Amino acid sequence: MRRVVALSSLFAVVACRGADPVPAEAQWGRDGRLGIVAGGKSVATAEAHLFELGWDGKAAIVDSATKSTGAARALKIVTSKGAVGVLGNAEATADGLNLSYAFTPPPGGLKVMSVQMAWTLPEDFWHGATWLSDGKTGAMPAVFAGDVHVYSGAGKDFSLKAADGTALTLRVPAGGSLMLQDARQWGPSFTVRVYATNAAGAVSG
């Protein structure tokens, strides 16, 4: 159990290269999630997310009461203690895309199990892909074998390469905890979670 005392930004550099020379594109959706498209196909979707006590998962939605401008999106996570304000920002760079989420807890704080940047990866695109993180490598399961956990560890990089050559890389400059899950127990997708860490000033135990 952790108490949110001052949530700072979760930050990642996202690079996606399609199998053809056409560059990947990123776009905010009306649901508050950021979609990545390569070669006309959806390859990943990102969202700000947290787990309250009892692993009650909550995802960010659009905060319609706050105006969004430019590359930023005003979001919120509705919790049992009030709304957590979230400012998402996605800016194109020479390296790919800088994506950050800045969290503001409700008055009085909020007890959470974890806070993360969550990436949903469609099964039909990434099953059988090769993943690499912190010197460790493996393959995305071709079929769900009943085990949700695929990989977890601390590091600054996580990359995937699909059978058609499409590559997706997440770089977390400050470092953090990474978890790869086979989420096909709940739907046709995999999930990569980038967790906030105490070193980043996000949560304290």
PDB file of C-alpha atoms in Angstrom:
ATOM      1  CA  MET A   1       0.000   0.000   0.000  1.00  0.00           C
ATOM      2  CA  ARG A   2       1.316   3.445  -0.896  1.00  0.00           C
ATOM      3  CA  ARG A   3       0.133   6.968  -0.253  1.00  0.00           C
ATOM      4  CA  VAL A   4       0.374   9.473  -3.061  1.00  0.00           C
ATOM      5  CA  VAL A   5       2.125  12.505  -1.645  1.00  0.00           C
ATOM      6  CA  ALA A   6       3.176  14.444  -4.743  1.00  0.00           C
ATOM      7  CA  LEU A   7       2.749  12.849  -8.122  1.00  0.00           C
ATOM      8  CA  SER A   8       5.295  14.050 -10.634  1.00  0.00           C
ATOM      9  CA  SER A   9       5.443  13.149 -14.301  1.00  0.00           C
ATOM     10  CA  LEU A  10       5.755   9.712 -15.797  1.00  0.00           C
ATOM     11  CA  PHE A  11       7.840  10.319 -18.898  1.00  0.00           C
ATOM     12  CA  ALA A  12       8.788   8.167 -21.870  1.00  0.00           C
ATOM     13  CA  VAL A  13      10.270   8.599 -25.327  1.00  0.00           C
ATOM     14  CA  VAL A  14       8.272   6.548 -27.824  1.00  0.00           C
ATOM     15  CA  ALA A  15       9.776   5.471 -31.137  1.00  0.00           C
ATOM     16  CA  CYS A  16       7.854   3.410 -33.667  1.00  0.00           C
ATOM     17  CA  ARG A  17       9.096   2.371 -37.093  1.00  0.00           C
ATOM     18  CA  GLY A  18       6.780   0.611 -39.502  1.00  0.00           C
ATOM     19  CA  ALA A  19       7.799  -2.177 -41.849  1.00  0.00           C
ATOM     20  CA  ASP A  20       7.597   0.333 -44.725  1.00  0.00           C
ATOM     21  CA  PRO A  21       9.193   3.815 -44.839  1.00  0.00           C
ATOM     22  CA  VAL A  22       5.941   5.506 -43.773  1.00  0.00           C
ATOM     23  CA  PRO A  23       6.513   7.014 -40.283  1.00  0.00           C
ATOM     24  CA  ALA A  24       4.281   6.169 -37.365  1.00  0.00           C
ATOM     25  CA  GLU A  25       1.674   8.688 -36.260  1.00  0.00           C
ATOM     26  CA  ALA A  26       0.276   9.507 -32.815  1.00  0.00           C
ATOM     27  CA  GLN A  27      -3.102  11.035 -32.067  1.00  0.00           C
ATOM     28  CA  TRP A  28      -5.156  11.756 -28.949  1.00  0.00           C
ATOM     29  CA  GLY A  29      -8.533  10.030 -28.937  1.00  0.00           C
ATOM     30  CA  ARG A  30     -11.796  11.336 -27.575  1.00  0.00           C
ATOM     31  CA  ASP A  31     -11.494   8.754 -24.789  1.00  0.00           C
ATOM     32  CA  GLY A  32      -8.311  10.401 -23.465  1.00  0.00           C
ATOM     33  CA  ARG A  33      -5.964   7.725 -24.778  1.00  0.00           C
ATOM     34  CA  LEU A  34      -3.047   8.239 -27.161  1.00  0.00           C
ATOM     35  CA  GLY A  35      -3.052   5.974 -30.205  1.00  0.00           C
ATOM     36  CA  ILE A  36       0.015   4.987 -32.263  1.00  0.00           C
ATOM     37  CA  VAL A  37      -0.578   3.999 -35.906  1.00  0.00           C
ATOM     38  CA  ALA A  38       2.058   2.529 -38.261  1.00  0.00           C
ATOM     39  CA  GLY A  39       1.396   1.512 -41.849  1.00  0.00           C
ATOM     40  CA  GLY A  40      -2.294   2.198 -41.389  1.00  0.00           C
ATOM     41  CA  LYS A  41      -2.540  -0.242 -38.477  1.00  0.00           C
ATOM     42  CA  SER A  42      -3.103   0.479 -34.785  1.00  0.00           C
ATOM     43  CA  VAL A  43      -0.010  -0.807 -32.974  1.00  0.00           C
ATOM     44  CA  ALA A  44      -0.330   0.641 -29.468  1.00  0.00           C
ATOM     45  CA  THR A  45      -2.505   2.786 -27.200  1.00  0.00           C
ATOM     46  CA  ALA A  46      -1.293   4.610 -24.103  1.00  0.00           C
ATOM     47  CA  GLU A  47      -3.218   5.801 -21.058  1.00  0.00           C
ATOM     48  CA  ALA A  48      -2.567   7.138 -17.570  1.00  0.00           C
ATOM     49  CA  HIS A  49      -3.679   4.591 -15.007  1.00  0.00           C
ATOM     50  CA  LEU A  50      -3.637   3.796 -11.298  1.00  0.00           C
ATOM     51  CA  PHE A  51      -4.719   1.045  -8.936  1.00  0.00           C
ATOM     52  CA  GLU A  52      -6.503   1.990  -5.729  1.00  0.00           C
ATOM     53  CA  LEU A  53      -6.512  -0.323  -2.717  1.00  0.00           C
ATOM     54  CA  GLY A  54      -7.653  -3.839  -3.548  1.00  0.00           C
ATOM     55  CA  TRP A  55      -6.203  -3.456  -7.056  1.00  0.00           C
ATOM     56  CA  ASP A  56      -9.198  -1.439  -8.220  1.00  0.00           C
ATOM     57  CA  GLY A  57      -7.951  -0.165 -11.576  1.00  0.00           C
ATOM     58  CA  LYS A  58      -8.852   3.306 -12.835  1.00  0.00           C
ATOM     59  CA  ALA A  59      -7.899   4.858 -16.186  1.00  0.00           C
ATOM     60  CA  ALA A  60      -7.762   8.519 -17.154  1.00  0.00           C
ATOM     61  CA  ILE A  61     -10.594  10.062 -19.142  1.00  0.00           C
ATOM     62  CA  VAL A  62     -10.951  13.466 -20.788  1.00  0.00           C
ATOM     63  CA  ASP A  63     -11.554  16.329 -18.351  1.00  0.00           C
ATOM     64  CA  SER A  64     -14.195  18.222 -20.296  1.00  0.00           C
ATOM     65  CA  ALA A  65     -14.231  21.017 -17.716  1.00  0.00           C
ATOM     66  CA  THR A  66     -10.624  21.974 -18.501  1.00  0.00           C
ATOM     67  CA  LYS A  67      -9.499  23.315 -21.863  1.00  0.00           C
ATOM     68  CA  SER A  68      -6.801  21.396 -23.732  1.00  0.00           C
ATOM     69  CA  THR A  69      -4.331  23.222 -25.977  1.00  0.00           C
ATOM     70  CA  GLY A  70      -1.681  22.114 -28.472  1.00  0.00           C
ATOM     71  CA  ALA A  71      -0.057  18.760 -27.728  1.00  0.00           C
ATOM     72  CA  ALA A  72      -1.424  18.700 -24.173  1.00  0.00           C
ATOM     73  CA  ARG A  73      -4.605  17.003 -22.994  1.00  0.00           C
ATOM     74  CA  ALA A  74      -6.448  17.725 -19.755  1.00  0.00           C
ATOM     75  CA  LEU A  75      -7.451  14.408 -18.205  1.00  0.00           C
ATOM     76  CA  LYS A  76      -8.701  13.094 -14.899  1.00  0.00           C
ATOM     77  CA  ILE A  77      -8.930   9.809 -13.020  1.00  0.00           C
ATOM     78  CA  VAL A  78     -12.111   9.502 -10.963  1.00  0.00           C
ATOM     79  CA  THR A  79     -11.320   7.740  -7.670  1.00  0.00           C
ATOM     80  CA  SER A  80     -13.069   6.973  -4.400  1.00  0.00           C
ATOM     81  CA  LYS A  81     -11.467  10.082  -2.857  1.00  0.00           C
ATOM     82  CA  GLY A  82     -12.124  12.492  -5.694  1.00  0.00           C
ATOM     83  CA  ALA A  83     -10.567  13.230  -9.050  1.00  0.00           C
ATOM     84  CA  VAL A  84      -6.836  12.952  -9.721  1.00  0.00           C
ATOM     85  CA  GLY A  85      -5.928  15.633 -12.237  1.00  0.00           C
ATOM     86  CA  VAL A  86      -3.757  14.388 -15.104  1.00  0.00           C
ATOM     87  CA  LEU A  87      -2.025  16.490 -17.732  1.00  0.00           C
ATOM     88  CA  GLY A  88      -0.957  14.435 -20.733  1.00  0.00           C
ATOM     89  CA  ASN A  89       1.530  15.869 -23.190  1.00  0.00           C
ATOM     90  CA  ALA A  90       2.681  14.269 -26.454  1.00  0.00           C
ATOM     91  CA  GLU A  91       5.218  16.136 -28.568  1.00  0.00           C
ATOM     92  CA  ALA A  92       6.962  14.928 -31.717  1.00  0.00           C
ATOM     93  CA  THR A  93      10.778  15.025 -31.644  1.00  0.00           C
ATOM     94  CA  ALA A  94      13.624  13.854 -33.855  1.00  0.00           C
ATOM     95  CA  ASP A  95      13.778  10.695 -31.722  1.00  0.00           C
ATOM     96  CA  GLY A  96      10.065   9.913 -31.951  1.00  0.00           C
ATOM     97  CA  LEU A  97       7.558  11.154 -29.410  1.00  0.00           C
ATOM     98  CA  ASN A  98       7.925  12.547 -25.917  1.00  0.00           C
ATOM     99  CA  LEU A  99       4.939  11.415 -23.844  1.00  0.00           C
ATOM    100  CA  SER A 100       4.434  12.533 -20.274  1.00  0.00           C
ATOM    101  CA  TYR A 101       1.669  12.403 -17.675  1.00  0.00           C
ATOM    102  CA  ALA A 102       1.677  14.781 -14.690  1.00  0.00           C
ATOM    103  CA  PHE A 103      -0.624  13.754 -11.825  1.00  0.00           C
ATOM    104  CA  THR A 104      -2.211  16.000  -9.182  1.00  0.00           C
ATOM    105  CA  PRO A 105      -3.821  14.079  -6.295  1.00  0.00           C
ATOM    106  CA  PRO A 106      -7.139  15.182  -4.769  1.00  0.00           C
ATOM    107  CA  PRO A 107      -7.152  17.229  -1.548  1.00  0.00           C
ATOM    108  CA  GLY A 108      -6.098  14.986   1.321  1.00  0.00           C
ATOM    109  CA  GLY A 109      -4.168  12.628  -0.935  1.00  0.00           C
ATOM    110  CA  LEU A 110      -4.999   9.149  -2.112  1.00  0.00           C
ATOM    111  CA  LYS A 111      -3.808   5.688  -1.104  1.00  0.00           C
ATOM    112  CA  VAL A 112      -2.855   3.609  -4.139  1.00  0.00           C
ATOM    113  CA  MET A 113      -1.265   0.293  -4.986  1.00  0.00           C
ATOM    114  CA  SER A 114       0.522   1.760  -8.011  1.00  0.00           C
ATOM    115  CA  VAL A 115       0.545   4.550 -10.578  1.00  0.00           C
ATOM    116  CA  GLN A 116       1.574   3.887 -14.151  1.00  0.00           C
ATOM    117  CA  MET A 117       1.648   4.660 -17.841  1.00  0.00           C
ATOM    118  CA  ALA A 118      -0.165   1.709 -19.416  1.00  0.00           C
ATOM    119  CA  TRP A 119       0.303   0.589 -23.028  1.00  0.00           C
ATOM    120  CA  THR A 120      -2.230  -1.698 -24.713  1.00  0.00           C
ATOM    121  CA  LEU A 121      -0.798  -3.766 -27.571  1.00  0.00           C
ATOM    122  CA  PRO A 122      -3.273  -5.521 -29.917  1.00  0.00           C
ATOM    123  CA  GLU A 123      -2.879  -9.298 -30.016  1.00  0.00           C
ATOM    124  CA  ASP A 124      -3.335  -9.642 -33.758  1.00  0.00           C
ATOM    125  CA  PHE A 125      -0.318  -7.400 -34.356  1.00  0.00           C
ATOM    126  CA  TRP A 126       2.117  -8.395 -31.596  1.00  0.00           C
ATOM    127  CA  HIS A 127       1.611 -12.103 -30.865  1.00  0.00           C
ATOM    128  CA  GLY A 128       4.886 -13.905 -31.496  1.00  0.00           C
ATOM    129  CA  ALA A 129       6.862 -10.624 -31.507  1.00  0.00           C
ATOM    130  CA  THR A 130      10.300 -10.428 -29.899  1.00  0.00           C
ATOM    131  CA  TRP A 131      10.759  -8.205 -26.840  1.00  0.00           C
ATOM    132  CA  LEU A 132      13.973  -6.810 -25.310  1.00  0.00           C
ATOM    133  CA  SER A 133      14.432  -5.047 -21.983  1.00  0.00           C
ATOM    134  CA  ASP A 134      17.520  -4.388 -19.863  1.00  0.00           C
ATOM    135  CA  GLY A 135      19.532  -7.053 -21.682  1.00  0.00           C
ATOM    136  CA  LYS A 136      16.812  -9.687 -21.357  1.00  0.00           C
ATOM    137  CA  THR A 137      14.838 -10.960 -24.329  1.00  0.00           C
ATOM    138  CA  GLY A 138      11.913 -13.233 -25.090  1.00  0.00           C
ATOM    139  CA  ALA A 139       8.911 -13.795 -27.335  1.00  0.00           C
ATOM    140  CA  MET A 140       5.332 -12.691 -26.898  1.00  0.00           C
ATOM    141  CA  PRO A 141       3.248 -15.860 -26.392  1.00  0.00           C
ATOM    142  CA  ALA A 142       1.515 -16.984 -29.581  1.00  0.00           C
ATOM    143  CA  VAL A 143      -1.460 -18.219 -27.538  1.00  0.00           C
ATOM    144  CA  PHE A 144      -2.616 -17.458 -24.003  1.00  0.00           C
ATOM    145  CA  ALA A 145      -1.349 -20.236 -21.730  1.00  0.00           C
ATOM    146  CA  GLY A 146      -3.061 -19.091 -18.539  1.00  0.00           C
ATOM    147  CA  ASP A 147      -0.179 -17.018 -17.140  1.00  0.00           C
ATOM    148  CA  VAL A 148      -0.684 -13.238 -17.223  1.00  0.00           C
ATOM    149  CA  HIS A 149       2.909 -12.411 -16.243  1.00  0.00           C
ATOM    150  CA  VAL A 150       5.431 -12.389 -19.101  1.00  0.00           C
ATOM    151  CA  TYR A 151       8.240 -10.133 -17.806  1.00  0.00           C
ATOM    152  CA  SER A 152       8.965  -7.584 -15.094  1.00  0.00           C
ATOM    153  CA  GLY A 153      12.092  -5.668 -14.171  1.00  0.00           C
ATOM    154  CA  ALA A 154      13.686  -2.268 -13.691  1.00  0.00           C
ATOM    155  CA  GLY A 155      15.265  -0.414 -16.567  1.00  0.00           C
ATOM    156  CA  LYS A 156      15.171   2.436 -19.043  1.00  0.00           C
ATOM    157  CA  ASP A 157      14.286   0.656 -22.294  1.00  0.00           C
ATOM    158  CA  PHE A 158      11.683  -1.739 -23.609  1.00  0.00           C
ATOM    159  CA  SER A 159      11.394  -2.675 -27.277  1.00  0.00           C
ATOM    160  CA  LEU A 160       9.266  -4.934 -29.448  1.00  0.00           C
ATOM    161  CA  LYS A 161       9.803  -6.189 -32.986  1.00  0.00           C
ATOM    162  CA  ALA A 162       6.899  -7.735 -34.872  1.00  0.00           C
ATOM    163  CA  ALA A 163       7.131 -10.413 -37.544  1.00  0.00           C
ATOM    164  CA  ASP A 164       6.659  -7.835 -40.319  1.00  0.00           C
ATOM    165  CA  GLY A 165       9.592  -5.762 -39.037  1.00  0.00           C
ATOM    166  CA  THR A 166       7.606  -3.062 -37.232  1.00  0.00           C
ATOM    167  CA  ALA A 167       9.504  -1.963 -34.117  1.00  0.00           C
ATOM    168  CA  LEU A 168       8.207  -0.138 -31.043  1.00  0.00           C
ATOM    169  CA  THR A 169      10.581   1.233 -28.407  1.00  0.00           C
ATOM    170  CA  LEU A 170       9.760   2.850 -25.053  1.00  0.00           C
ATOM    171  CA  ARG A 171      12.618   4.704 -23.400  1.00  0.00           C
ATOM    172  CA  VAL A 172      12.170   5.937 -19.819  1.00  0.00           C
ATOM    173  CA  PRO A 173      15.044   8.405 -19.222  1.00  0.00           C
ATOM    174  CA  ALA A 174      14.654   8.454 -15.430  1.00  0.00           C
ATOM    175  CA  GLY A 175      14.295   4.675 -15.268  1.00  0.00           C
ATOM    176  CA  GLY A 176      11.441   2.815 -13.682  1.00  0.00           C
ATOM    177  CA  SER A 177       9.745  -0.505 -13.200  1.00  0.00           C
ATOM    178  CA  LEU A 178       8.436  -2.224 -16.330  1.00  0.00           C
ATOM    179  CA  MET A 179       5.911  -5.046 -16.554  1.00  0.00           C
ATOM    180  CA  LEU A 180       4.790  -6.978 -19.632  1.00  0.00           C
ATOM    181  CA  GLN A 181       1.505  -8.861 -19.261  1.00  0.00           C
ATOM    182  CA  ASP A 182      -0.492 -11.233 -21.437  1.00  0.00           C
ATOM    183  CA  ALA A 183      -3.905  -9.619 -20.936  1.00  0.00           C
ATOM    184  CA  ARG A 184      -5.834 -11.992 -23.192  1.00  0.00           C
ATOM    185  CA  GLN A 185      -7.640 -13.293 -20.125  1.00  0.00           C
ATOM    186  CA  TRP A 186      -9.680 -10.068 -20.352  1.00  0.00           C
ATOM    187  CA  GLY A 187      -9.453  -9.188 -24.064  1.00  0.00           C
ATOM    188  CA  PRO A 188      -7.337  -9.579 -27.229  1.00  0.00           C
ATOM    189  CA  SER A 189      -4.274  -7.613 -26.128  1.00  0.00           C
ATOM    190  CA  PHE A 190      -0.967  -7.467 -24.263  1.00  0.00           C
ATOM    191  CA  THR A 191      -0.108  -4.717 -21.755  1.00  0.00           C
ATOM    192  CA  VAL A 192       3.131  -2.934 -20.900  1.00  0.00           C
ATOM    193  CA  ARG A 193       3.072  -0.943 -17.670  1.00  0.00           C
ATOM    194  CA  VAL A 194       5.660   1.714 -16.761  1.00  0.00           C
ATOM    195  CA  TYR A 195       5.448   2.301 -13.017  1.00  0.00           C
ATOM    196  CA  ALA A 196       6.243   5.436 -11.084  1.00  0.00           C
ATOM    197  CA  THR A 197       9.085   5.009  -8.608  1.00  0.00           C
ATOM    198  CA  ASN A 198      10.030   6.605  -5.296  1.00  0.00           C
ATOM    199  CA  ALA A 199      13.174   7.968  -6.932  1.00  0.00           C
ATOM    200  CA  ALA A 200      11.007   9.969  -9.324  1.00  0.00           C
ATOM    201  CA  GLY A 201       9.154  11.536  -6.388  1.00  0.00           C
ATOM    202  CA  ALA A 202       5.870   9.979  -7.395  1.00  0.00           C
ATOM    203  CA  VAL A 203       4.871   7.753  -4.514  1.00  0.00           C
ATOM    204  CA  SER A 204       6.133   6.873  -1.060  1.00  0.00           C
ATOM    205  CA  GLY A 205       5.517   3.672   0.863  1.00  0.00           C
TER     206      GLY A 205
END
